[in-house]
Coordinates of C-alpha atoms in Angstrom, one line a residue:
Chain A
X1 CA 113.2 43.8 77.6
X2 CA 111.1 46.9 78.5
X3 CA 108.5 46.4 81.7
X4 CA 106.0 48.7 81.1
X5 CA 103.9 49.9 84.6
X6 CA 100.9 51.7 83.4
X7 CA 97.2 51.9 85.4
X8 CA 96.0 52.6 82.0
X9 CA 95.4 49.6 80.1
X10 CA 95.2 51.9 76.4
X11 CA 98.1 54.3 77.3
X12 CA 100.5 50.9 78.4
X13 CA 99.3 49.3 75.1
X14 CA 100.5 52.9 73.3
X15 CA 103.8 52.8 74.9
X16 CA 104.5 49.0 74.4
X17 CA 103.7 49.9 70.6
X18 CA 106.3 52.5 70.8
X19 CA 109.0 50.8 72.5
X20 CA 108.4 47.5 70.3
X21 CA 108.7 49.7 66.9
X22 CA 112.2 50.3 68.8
X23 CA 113.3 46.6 69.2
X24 CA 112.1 46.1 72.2
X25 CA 110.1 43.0 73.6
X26 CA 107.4 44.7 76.2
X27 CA 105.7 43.1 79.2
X28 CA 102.2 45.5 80.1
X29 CA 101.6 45.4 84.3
X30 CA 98.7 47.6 85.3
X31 CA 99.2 47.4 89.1
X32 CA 102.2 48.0 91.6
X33 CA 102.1 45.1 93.6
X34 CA 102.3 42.7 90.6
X35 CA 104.8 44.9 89.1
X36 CA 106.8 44.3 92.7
X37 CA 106.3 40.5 92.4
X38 CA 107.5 40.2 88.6
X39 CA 110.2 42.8 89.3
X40 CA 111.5 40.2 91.8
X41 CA 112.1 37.4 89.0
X42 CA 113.4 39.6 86.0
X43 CA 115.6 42.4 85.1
X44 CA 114.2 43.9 82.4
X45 CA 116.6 47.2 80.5
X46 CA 114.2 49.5 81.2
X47 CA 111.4 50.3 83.0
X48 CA 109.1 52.7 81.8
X49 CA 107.2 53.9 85.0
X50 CA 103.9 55.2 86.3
X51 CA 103.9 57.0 89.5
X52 CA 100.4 56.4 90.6
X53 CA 98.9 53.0 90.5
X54 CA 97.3 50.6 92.6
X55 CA 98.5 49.0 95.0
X56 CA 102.3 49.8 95.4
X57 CA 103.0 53.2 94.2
X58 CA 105.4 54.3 91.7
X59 CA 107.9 55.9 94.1
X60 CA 108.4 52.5 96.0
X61 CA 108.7 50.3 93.0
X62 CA 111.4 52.9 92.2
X63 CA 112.8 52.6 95.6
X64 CA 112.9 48.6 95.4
X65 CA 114.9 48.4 92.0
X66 CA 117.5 51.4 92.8
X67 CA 117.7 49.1 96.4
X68 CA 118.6 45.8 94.2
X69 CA 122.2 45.4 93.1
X70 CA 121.2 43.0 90.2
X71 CA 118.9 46.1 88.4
X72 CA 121.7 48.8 88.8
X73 CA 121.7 48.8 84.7
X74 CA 118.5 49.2 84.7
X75 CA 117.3 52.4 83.0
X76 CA 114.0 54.2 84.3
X77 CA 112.0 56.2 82.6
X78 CA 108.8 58.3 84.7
X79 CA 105.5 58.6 83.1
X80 CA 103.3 61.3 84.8
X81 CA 101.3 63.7 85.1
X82 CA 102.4 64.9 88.6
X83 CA 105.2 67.3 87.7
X84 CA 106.0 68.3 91.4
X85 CA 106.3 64.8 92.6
X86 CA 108.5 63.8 89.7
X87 CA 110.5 66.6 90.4
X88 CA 111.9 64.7 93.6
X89 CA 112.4 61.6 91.8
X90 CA 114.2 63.4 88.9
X91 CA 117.7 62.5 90.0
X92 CA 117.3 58.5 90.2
X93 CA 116.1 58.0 86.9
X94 CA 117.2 58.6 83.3
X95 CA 114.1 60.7 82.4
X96 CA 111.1 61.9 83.5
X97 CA 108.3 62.2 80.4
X98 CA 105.4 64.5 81.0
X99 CA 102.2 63.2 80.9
X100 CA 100.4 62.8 77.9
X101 CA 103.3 61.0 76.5
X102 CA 103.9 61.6 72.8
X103 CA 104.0 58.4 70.6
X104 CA 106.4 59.7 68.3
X105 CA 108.3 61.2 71.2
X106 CA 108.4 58.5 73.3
X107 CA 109.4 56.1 69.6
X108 CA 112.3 58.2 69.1
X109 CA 113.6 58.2 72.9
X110 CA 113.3 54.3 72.9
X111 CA 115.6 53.8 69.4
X112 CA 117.8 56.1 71.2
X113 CA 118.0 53.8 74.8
X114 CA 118.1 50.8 72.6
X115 CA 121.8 50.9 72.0
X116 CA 122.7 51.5 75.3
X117 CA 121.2 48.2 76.7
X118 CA 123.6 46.0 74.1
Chain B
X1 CA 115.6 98.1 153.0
X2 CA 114.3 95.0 155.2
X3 CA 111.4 93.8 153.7
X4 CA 109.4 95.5 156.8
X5 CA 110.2 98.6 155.3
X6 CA 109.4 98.0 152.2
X7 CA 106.1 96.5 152.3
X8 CA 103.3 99.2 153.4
X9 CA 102.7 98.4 157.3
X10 CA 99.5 96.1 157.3
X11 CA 99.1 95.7 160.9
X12 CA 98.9 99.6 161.7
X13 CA 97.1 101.6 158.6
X14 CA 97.2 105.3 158.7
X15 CA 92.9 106.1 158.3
X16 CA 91.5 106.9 154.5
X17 CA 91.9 110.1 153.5
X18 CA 90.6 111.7 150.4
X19 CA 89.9 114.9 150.1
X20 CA 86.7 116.0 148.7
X21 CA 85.8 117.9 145.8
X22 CA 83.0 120.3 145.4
X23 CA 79.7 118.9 146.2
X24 CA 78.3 119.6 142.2
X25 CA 81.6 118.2 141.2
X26 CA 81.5 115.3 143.4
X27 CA 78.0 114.3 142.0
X28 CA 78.9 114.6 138.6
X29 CA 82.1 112.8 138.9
X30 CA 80.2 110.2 140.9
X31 CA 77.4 109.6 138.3
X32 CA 80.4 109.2 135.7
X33 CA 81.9 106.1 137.3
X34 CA 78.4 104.6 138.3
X35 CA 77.1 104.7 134.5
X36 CA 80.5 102.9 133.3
X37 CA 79.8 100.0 132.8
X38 CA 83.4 98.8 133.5
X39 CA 84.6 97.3 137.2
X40 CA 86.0 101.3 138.0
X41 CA 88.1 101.3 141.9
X42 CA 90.9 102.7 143.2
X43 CA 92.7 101.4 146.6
X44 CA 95.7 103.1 148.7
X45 CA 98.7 101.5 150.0
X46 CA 96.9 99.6 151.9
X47 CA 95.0 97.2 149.6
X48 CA 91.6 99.4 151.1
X49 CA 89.0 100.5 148.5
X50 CA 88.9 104.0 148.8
X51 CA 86.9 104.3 145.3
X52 CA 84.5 102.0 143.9
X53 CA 81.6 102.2 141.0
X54 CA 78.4 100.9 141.3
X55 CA 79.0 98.1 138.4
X56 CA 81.7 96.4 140.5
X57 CA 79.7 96.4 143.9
X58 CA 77.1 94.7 142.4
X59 CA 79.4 91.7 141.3
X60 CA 80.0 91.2 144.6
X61 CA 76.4 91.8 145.7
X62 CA 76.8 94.5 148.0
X63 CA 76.5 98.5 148.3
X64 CA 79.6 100.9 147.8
X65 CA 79.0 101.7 150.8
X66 CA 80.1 98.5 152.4
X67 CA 83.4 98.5 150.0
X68 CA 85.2 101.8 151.2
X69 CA 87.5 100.9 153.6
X70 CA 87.8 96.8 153.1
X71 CA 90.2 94.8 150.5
X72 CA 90.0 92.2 148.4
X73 CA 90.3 89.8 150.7
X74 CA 86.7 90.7 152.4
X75 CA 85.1 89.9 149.1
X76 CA 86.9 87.9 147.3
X77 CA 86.4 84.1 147.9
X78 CA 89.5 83.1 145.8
X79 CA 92.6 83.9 148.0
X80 CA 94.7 83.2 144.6
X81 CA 93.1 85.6 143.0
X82 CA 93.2 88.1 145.9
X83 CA 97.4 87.4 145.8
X84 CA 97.7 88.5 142.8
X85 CA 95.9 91.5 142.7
X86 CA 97.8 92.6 145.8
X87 CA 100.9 92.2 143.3
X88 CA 100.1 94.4 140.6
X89 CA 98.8 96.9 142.8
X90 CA 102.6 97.1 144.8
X91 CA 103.8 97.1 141.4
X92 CA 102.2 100.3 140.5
X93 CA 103.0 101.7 143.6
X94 CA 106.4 100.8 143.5
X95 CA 107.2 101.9 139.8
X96 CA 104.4 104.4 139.4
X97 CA 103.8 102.8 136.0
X98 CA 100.9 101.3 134.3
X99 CA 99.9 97.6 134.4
X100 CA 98.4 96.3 131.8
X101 CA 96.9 92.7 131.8
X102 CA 95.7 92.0 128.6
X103 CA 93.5 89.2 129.0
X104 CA 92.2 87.4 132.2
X105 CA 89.8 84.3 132.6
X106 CA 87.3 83.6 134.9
X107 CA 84.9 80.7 135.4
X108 CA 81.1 81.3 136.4
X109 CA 79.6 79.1 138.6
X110 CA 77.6 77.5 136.1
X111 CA 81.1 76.0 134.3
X112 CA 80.9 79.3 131.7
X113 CA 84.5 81.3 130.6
X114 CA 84.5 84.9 131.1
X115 CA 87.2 87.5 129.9
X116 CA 88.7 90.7 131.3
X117 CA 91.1 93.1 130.6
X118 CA 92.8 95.3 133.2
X119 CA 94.6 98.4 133.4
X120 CA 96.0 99.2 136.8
X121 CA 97.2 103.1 136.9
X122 CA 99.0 105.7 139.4
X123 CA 97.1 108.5 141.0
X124 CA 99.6 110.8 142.7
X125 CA 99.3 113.8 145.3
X126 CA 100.2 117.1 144.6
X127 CA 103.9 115.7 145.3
X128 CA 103.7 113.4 142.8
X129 CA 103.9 110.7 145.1
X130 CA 101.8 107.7 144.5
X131 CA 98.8 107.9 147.0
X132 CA 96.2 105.1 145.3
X133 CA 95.8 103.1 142.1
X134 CA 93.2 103.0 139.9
X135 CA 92.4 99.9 138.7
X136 CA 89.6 99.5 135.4
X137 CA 88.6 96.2 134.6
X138 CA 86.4 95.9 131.5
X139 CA 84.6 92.6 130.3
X140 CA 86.2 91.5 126.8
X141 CA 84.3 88.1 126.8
X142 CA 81.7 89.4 124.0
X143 CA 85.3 90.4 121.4
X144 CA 86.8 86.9 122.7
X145 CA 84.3 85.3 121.0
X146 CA 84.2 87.3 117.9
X147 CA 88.0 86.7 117.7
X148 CA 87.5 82.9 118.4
X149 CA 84.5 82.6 115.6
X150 CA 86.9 84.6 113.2
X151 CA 90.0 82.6 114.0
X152 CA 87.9 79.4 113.7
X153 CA 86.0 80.8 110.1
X154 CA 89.7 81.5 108.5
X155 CA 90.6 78.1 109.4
X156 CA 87.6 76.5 107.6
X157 CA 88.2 79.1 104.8
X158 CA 92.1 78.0 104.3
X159 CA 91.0 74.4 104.5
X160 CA 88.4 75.0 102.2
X161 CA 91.0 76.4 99.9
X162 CA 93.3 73.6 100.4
X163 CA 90.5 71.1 99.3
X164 CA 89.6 73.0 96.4
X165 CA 93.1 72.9 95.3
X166 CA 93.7 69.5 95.9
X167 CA 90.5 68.7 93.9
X168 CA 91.8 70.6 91.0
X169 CA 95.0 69.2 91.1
X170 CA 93.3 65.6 91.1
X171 CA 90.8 66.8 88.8
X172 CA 93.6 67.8 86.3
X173 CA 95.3 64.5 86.6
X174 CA 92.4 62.6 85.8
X175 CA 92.1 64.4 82.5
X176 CA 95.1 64.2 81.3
X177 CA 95.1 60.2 81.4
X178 CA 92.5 60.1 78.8
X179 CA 94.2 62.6 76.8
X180 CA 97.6 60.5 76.5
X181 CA 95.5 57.5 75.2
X182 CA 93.7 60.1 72.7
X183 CA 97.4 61.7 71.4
X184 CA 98.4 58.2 71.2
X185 CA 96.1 56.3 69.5
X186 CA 95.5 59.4 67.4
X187 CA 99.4 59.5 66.7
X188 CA 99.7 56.0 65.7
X189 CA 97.3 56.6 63.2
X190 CA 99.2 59.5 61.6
X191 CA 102.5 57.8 61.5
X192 CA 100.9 54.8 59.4
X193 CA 101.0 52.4 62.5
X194 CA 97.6 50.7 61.9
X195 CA 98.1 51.1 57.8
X196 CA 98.2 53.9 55.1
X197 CA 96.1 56.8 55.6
X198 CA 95.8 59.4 52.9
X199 CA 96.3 63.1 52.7
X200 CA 93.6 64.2 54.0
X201 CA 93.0 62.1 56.5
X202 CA 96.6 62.9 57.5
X203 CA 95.5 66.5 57.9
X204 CA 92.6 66.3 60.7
X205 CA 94.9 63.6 62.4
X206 CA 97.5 65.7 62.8
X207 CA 94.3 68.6 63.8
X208 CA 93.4 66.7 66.4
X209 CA 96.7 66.3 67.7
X210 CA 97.5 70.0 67.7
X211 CA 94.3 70.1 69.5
X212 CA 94.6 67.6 72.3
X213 CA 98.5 69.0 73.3
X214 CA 96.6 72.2 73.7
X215 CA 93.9 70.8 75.7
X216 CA 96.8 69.1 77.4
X217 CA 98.5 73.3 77.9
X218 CA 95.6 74.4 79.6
X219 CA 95.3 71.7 82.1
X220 CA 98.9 71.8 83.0
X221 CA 98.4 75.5 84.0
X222 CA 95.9 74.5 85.7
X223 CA 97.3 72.3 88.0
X224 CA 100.0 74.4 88.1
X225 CA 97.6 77.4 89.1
X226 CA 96.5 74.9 91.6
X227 CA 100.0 73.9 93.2
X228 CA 100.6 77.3 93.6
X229 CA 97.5 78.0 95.7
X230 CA 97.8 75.2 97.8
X231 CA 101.9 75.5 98.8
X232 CA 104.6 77.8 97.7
X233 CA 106.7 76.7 95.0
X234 CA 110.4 75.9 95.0
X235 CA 112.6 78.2 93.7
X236 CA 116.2 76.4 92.6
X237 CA 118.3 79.3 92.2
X238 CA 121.5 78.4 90.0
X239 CA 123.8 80.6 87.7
X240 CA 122.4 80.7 84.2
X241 CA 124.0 82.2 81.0
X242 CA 121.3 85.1 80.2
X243 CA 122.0 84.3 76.2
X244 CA 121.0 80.6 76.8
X245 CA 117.3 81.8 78.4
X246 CA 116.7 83.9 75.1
X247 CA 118.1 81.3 72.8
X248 CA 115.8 78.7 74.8
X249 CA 112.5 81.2 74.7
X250 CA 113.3 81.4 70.7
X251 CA 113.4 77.7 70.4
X252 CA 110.1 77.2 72.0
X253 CA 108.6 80.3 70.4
X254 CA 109.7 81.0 66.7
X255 CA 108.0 78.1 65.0
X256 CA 104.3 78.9 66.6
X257 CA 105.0 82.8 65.6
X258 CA 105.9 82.1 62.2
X259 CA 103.0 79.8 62.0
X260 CA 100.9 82.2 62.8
X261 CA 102.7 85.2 60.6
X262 CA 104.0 86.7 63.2
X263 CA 108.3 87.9 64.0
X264 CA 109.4 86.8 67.4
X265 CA 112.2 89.0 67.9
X266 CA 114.9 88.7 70.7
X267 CA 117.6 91.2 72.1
X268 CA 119.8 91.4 75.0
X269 CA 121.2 95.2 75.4
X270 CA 124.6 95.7 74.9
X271 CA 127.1 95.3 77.9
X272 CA 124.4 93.5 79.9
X273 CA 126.0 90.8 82.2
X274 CA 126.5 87.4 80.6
X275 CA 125.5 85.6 83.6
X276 CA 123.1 86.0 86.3
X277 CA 122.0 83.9 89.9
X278 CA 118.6 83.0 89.8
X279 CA 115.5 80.4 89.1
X280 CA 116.1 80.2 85.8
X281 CA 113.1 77.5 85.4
X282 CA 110.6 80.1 87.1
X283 CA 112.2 83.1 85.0
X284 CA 111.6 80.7 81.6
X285 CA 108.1 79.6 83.2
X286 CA 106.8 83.7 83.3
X287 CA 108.4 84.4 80.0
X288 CA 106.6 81.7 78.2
X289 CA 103.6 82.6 79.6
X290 CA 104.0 86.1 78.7
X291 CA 105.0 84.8 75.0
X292 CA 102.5 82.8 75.0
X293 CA 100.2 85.5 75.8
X294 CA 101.4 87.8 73.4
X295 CA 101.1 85.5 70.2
X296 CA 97.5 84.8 71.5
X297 CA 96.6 88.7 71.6
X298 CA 98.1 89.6 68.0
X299 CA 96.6 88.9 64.7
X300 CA 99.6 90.7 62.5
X301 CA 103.0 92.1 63.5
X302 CA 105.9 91.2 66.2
X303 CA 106.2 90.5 69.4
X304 CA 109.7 91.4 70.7
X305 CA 111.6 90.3 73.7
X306 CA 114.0 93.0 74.9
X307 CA 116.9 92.4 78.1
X308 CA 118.4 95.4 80.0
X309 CA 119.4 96.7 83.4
X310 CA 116.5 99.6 84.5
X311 CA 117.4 101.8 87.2
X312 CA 117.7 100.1 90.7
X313 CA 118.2 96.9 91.7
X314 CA 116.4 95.0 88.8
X315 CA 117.1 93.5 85.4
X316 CA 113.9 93.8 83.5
X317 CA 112.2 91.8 80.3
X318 CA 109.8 93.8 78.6
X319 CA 107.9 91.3 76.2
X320 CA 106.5 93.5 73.8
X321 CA 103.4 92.6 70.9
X322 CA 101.3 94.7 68.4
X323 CA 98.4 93.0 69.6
X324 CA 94.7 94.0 70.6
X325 CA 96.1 96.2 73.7
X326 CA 94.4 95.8 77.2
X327 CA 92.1 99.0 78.6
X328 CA 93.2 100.8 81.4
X329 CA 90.6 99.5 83.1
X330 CA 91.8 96.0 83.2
X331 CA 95.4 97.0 84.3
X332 CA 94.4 95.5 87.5
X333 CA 92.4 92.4 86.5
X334 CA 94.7 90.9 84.2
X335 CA 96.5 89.5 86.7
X336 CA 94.0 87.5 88.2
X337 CA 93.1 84.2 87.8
X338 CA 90.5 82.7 85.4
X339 CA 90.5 86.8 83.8
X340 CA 90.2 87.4 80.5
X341 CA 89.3 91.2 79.3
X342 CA 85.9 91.0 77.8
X343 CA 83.3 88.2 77.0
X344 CA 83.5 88.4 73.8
X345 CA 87.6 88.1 73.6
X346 CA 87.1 85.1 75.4
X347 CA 84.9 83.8 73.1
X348 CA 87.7 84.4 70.1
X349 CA 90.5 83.7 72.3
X350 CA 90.8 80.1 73.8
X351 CA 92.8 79.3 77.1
X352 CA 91.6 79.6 81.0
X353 CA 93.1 83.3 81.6
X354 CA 95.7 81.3 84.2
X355 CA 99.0 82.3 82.3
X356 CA 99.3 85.9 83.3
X357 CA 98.2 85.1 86.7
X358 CA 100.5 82.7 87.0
X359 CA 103.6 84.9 85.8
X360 CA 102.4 87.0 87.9
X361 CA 102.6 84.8 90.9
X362 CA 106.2 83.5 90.0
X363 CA 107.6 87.2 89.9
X364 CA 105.9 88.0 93.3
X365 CA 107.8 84.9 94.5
X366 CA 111.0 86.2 93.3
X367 CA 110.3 89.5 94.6
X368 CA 109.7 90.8 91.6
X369 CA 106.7 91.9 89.8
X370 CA 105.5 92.9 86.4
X371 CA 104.2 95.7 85.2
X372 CA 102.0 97.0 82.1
X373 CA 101.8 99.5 80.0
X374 CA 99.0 99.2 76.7
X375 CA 96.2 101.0 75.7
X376 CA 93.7 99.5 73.7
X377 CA 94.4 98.9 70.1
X378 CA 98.2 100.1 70.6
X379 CA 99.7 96.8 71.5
X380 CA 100.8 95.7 75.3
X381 CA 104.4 95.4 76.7
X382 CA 105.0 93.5 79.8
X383 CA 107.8 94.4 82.1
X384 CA 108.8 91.7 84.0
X385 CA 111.6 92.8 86.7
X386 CA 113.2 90.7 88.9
X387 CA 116.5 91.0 91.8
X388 CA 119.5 91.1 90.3
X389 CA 122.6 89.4 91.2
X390 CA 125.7 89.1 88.5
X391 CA 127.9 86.4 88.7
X392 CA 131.2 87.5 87.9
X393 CA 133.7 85.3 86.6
X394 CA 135.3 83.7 89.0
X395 CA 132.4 83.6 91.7
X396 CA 129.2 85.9 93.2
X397 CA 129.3 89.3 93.0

């Protein structure tokens, strides 16, 4: 299961096409502090992660599943357009995607994560 | 030495003595002190005025006259103040140096600041021995405030610039949030998502792509134009194999020169070192933008990347085209931002002018630089040169 956090209700839909063409079942959450709450009641295989966004920012709900023992398989993946602050983030996660996000790139990179969550 | 001895006797002053000049001399010397506009007094050992200038009676409201002979302490209300200007004055007499007191405040009675600065100096007698020191006090209140309006206008003027930057940067991200959902949707579309497309139709799709990661290029280097103003980037140094930079610049270069019909050559001299200490990522960043630049410029031929060691303490890139050439003229201005050469080139050639300025930034913050050398319609080739430190095997040089 991919959790998808995306202030952008057409660029979540593009990347929850993408990862779904990969096998994955998607979940679209357009705001940090619902991301927070749902992140407290699944573990989804990947998180595919906006840094800005309302209410809860990207670097906390980062913070919160690298903090929770249960999500340690958990792969992340950064969305953004903020190079520098990815940057500091780079080492947590499995990859940081510059913003805008290819389709086809981002298609390819989810048939490749897919096996590793089995 | 008892401090008795030390100190000028107070209680038993030997009478002023200064012996007078020629009368025309005298007057002439006289009207010289009582134009400056400057406090201008000199005292003995004593603390006595035995010189004083018409500007700093009149502070005290009183004639020169009534100052010759008296000290401070007749005058001055403030028996701090009085202290202290008994202290530099022993100092000068007792190291027959200047003082200099670069800045003093004063309050007015009506709650206002006012500024001096004071030199205190030595006058000697025909033994050299100190006899008096002249003191010159000059009002700096008018510069204080110039200083003060200036300090406080560069701080708007940096703030201002910080704002701008941040704007931009902000600016920059809200564009490129649209532009995913463009490339996206637009990409979906191509690869059959929504249904069959035809040829054609396949053609300006995959136009419009092209278009919107360009659009996407220029607003990067934008914000990254805009980082750069607003804080100084960070450079990672690491040890990098030289071969893997060029192999990396060909990767991201060959397929856009060939689409354009151009050769994108490499070459590292032989015997240059294999591996080098440095920010690789900045070192990739300049070159791409010099690439980039290059391609941009030429309509047929090569552009050729070329590695060696110059004389000194460099290793230098020259990025070389066949291109349109820059005019002497603009040898300067290219490296600015937002600066393309003419009107009319900017009309033909897309792109914000940000990637030379922008190379050129990165090499200054390697302490490096880059240099030019083109004429007009002979092609350009950029130098970029940069500290160099091989990394032997086996550790640092």
């Amino acid at each position: 299961m991919a959790l998808i956090v995306e202030d952008d209700e057409d660029i979540g839909a593009i990347f929850a096409a993408a990862l779904q063409q990969a096998g994955f079942t998607t979940e679209v959450i357009t705001d940090g502090g619902v991301a927070m709450n749902r992140l407290a009641e699944l573990t989804p295989g990947v998180v595919l992660l906006d840094l800005h966004l309302p209410t809860v920012s990207g670097p906390d709900i980062l913070r919160y599943i690298r903090s929770e023992e249960r999500m340690a398989q958990t792969r992340v993946v950064i969305a953004t357009a903020d190079p520098h602050m990815a940057d500091l983030l780079r080492n947590q996660v499995t990859l940081v995607l510059d913003k805008p996000v290819s389709f086809v790139q981002l298609r390819v990179l989810s048939t490749r994560l897919r096996p590793l969550l089995e | 030495m008892s401090e008795r001895e030390s100190l000028p006797d107070q209680m038993h002053p030997s009478p002023v003595s200064v012996p007078p000049p020629e009368p025309q001399v005298e007057l002439l010397l006289r009207q010289v002190i009582d134009t400056n506009p400057n406090f201008v007094f000199a005292k003995d050992r004593y603390g006595r005025f035995v010189l004083v200038n018409q500007a700093f009676a009149e502070t005290y409201n009183t004639t020169i006259e009534q100052m010759i002979g008296k000290t401070d302490a007749d005058f001055n209300p403030n028996p701090v103040q009085v202290e202290q200007f008994r202290r530099d004055d022993l100092q000068v007499f007792a190291l027959g140096q200047d003082v200099f007191v670069p800045e003093q405040r004063t309050r007015t009675a009506q709650g206002g600041e006012r500024w001096w600065q004071t030199v205190k100096r030595p006058i000697r007698d025909a033994q050299g021995e100190v006899t008096a020191v002249l003191t010159i006090v000059t009002e700096i209140t008018e510069r204080k405030l110039i200083e003060d309006a200036l300090r406080e206008a560069r701080d708007i003027a940096v703030e201002a610039s910080r704002l701008k930057s941040e704007l931009l940067a902000k600016a920059s991200h809200e564009l490129q949030t649209p532009l995913g959902a463009i490339l996206g949707y637009t990409e979906m579309l191509e690869t059959g998502f929504f249904g069959a497309i035809n040829g054609q139709q396949q053609e300006i799709l995959q136009k419009i792509i092209g278009r919107t990661q360009h659009l996407s290029t220029l607003i990067t280097n934008l914000l990254d134009q805009s980082h750069f103003a607003s804080q100084n980037t960070q450079l990672h140094q690491s040890e990098f194999l030289v071969q893997d930079l060029v192999r990396q610049l060909h990767d991201n270069f060959a397929a856009q020169a060939a689409e354009k019909g151009l050769t994108f050559t490499t070459e590292i001299v032989p015997n240059f070192p294999p591996m080098l200490l440095g920010a690789v990522d900045q070192v990739l960043q300049i070159l791409s933008h010099l690439v980039t630049n290059a391609l941009k410029f030429t309509a047929n031929g090569r552009v050729h990347v070329r590695i060696y060691q110059p004389e000194g303490p460099y290793w230098a890139i020259d990025v070389q085209d066949t291109g349109i050439g820059i005019p002497a003229v603009a040898h300067e201005l290219i490296f600015e931002p937002f600066r393309q050469v003419d009107g009319s080139i900017t009309r033909r050639h897309q792109g914000f002018g940000l990637g030379l300025s922008l190379a050129h930034e990165l090499a200054l913050a390697m302490e490096g630089r880059i240099e030019l050398s083109s004429e007009e319609g002979q092609g350009s080739t950029f130098t970029v040169l940069l500290p160099c430190y091989v990394v032997m095997e086996g550790g640092l040089e």
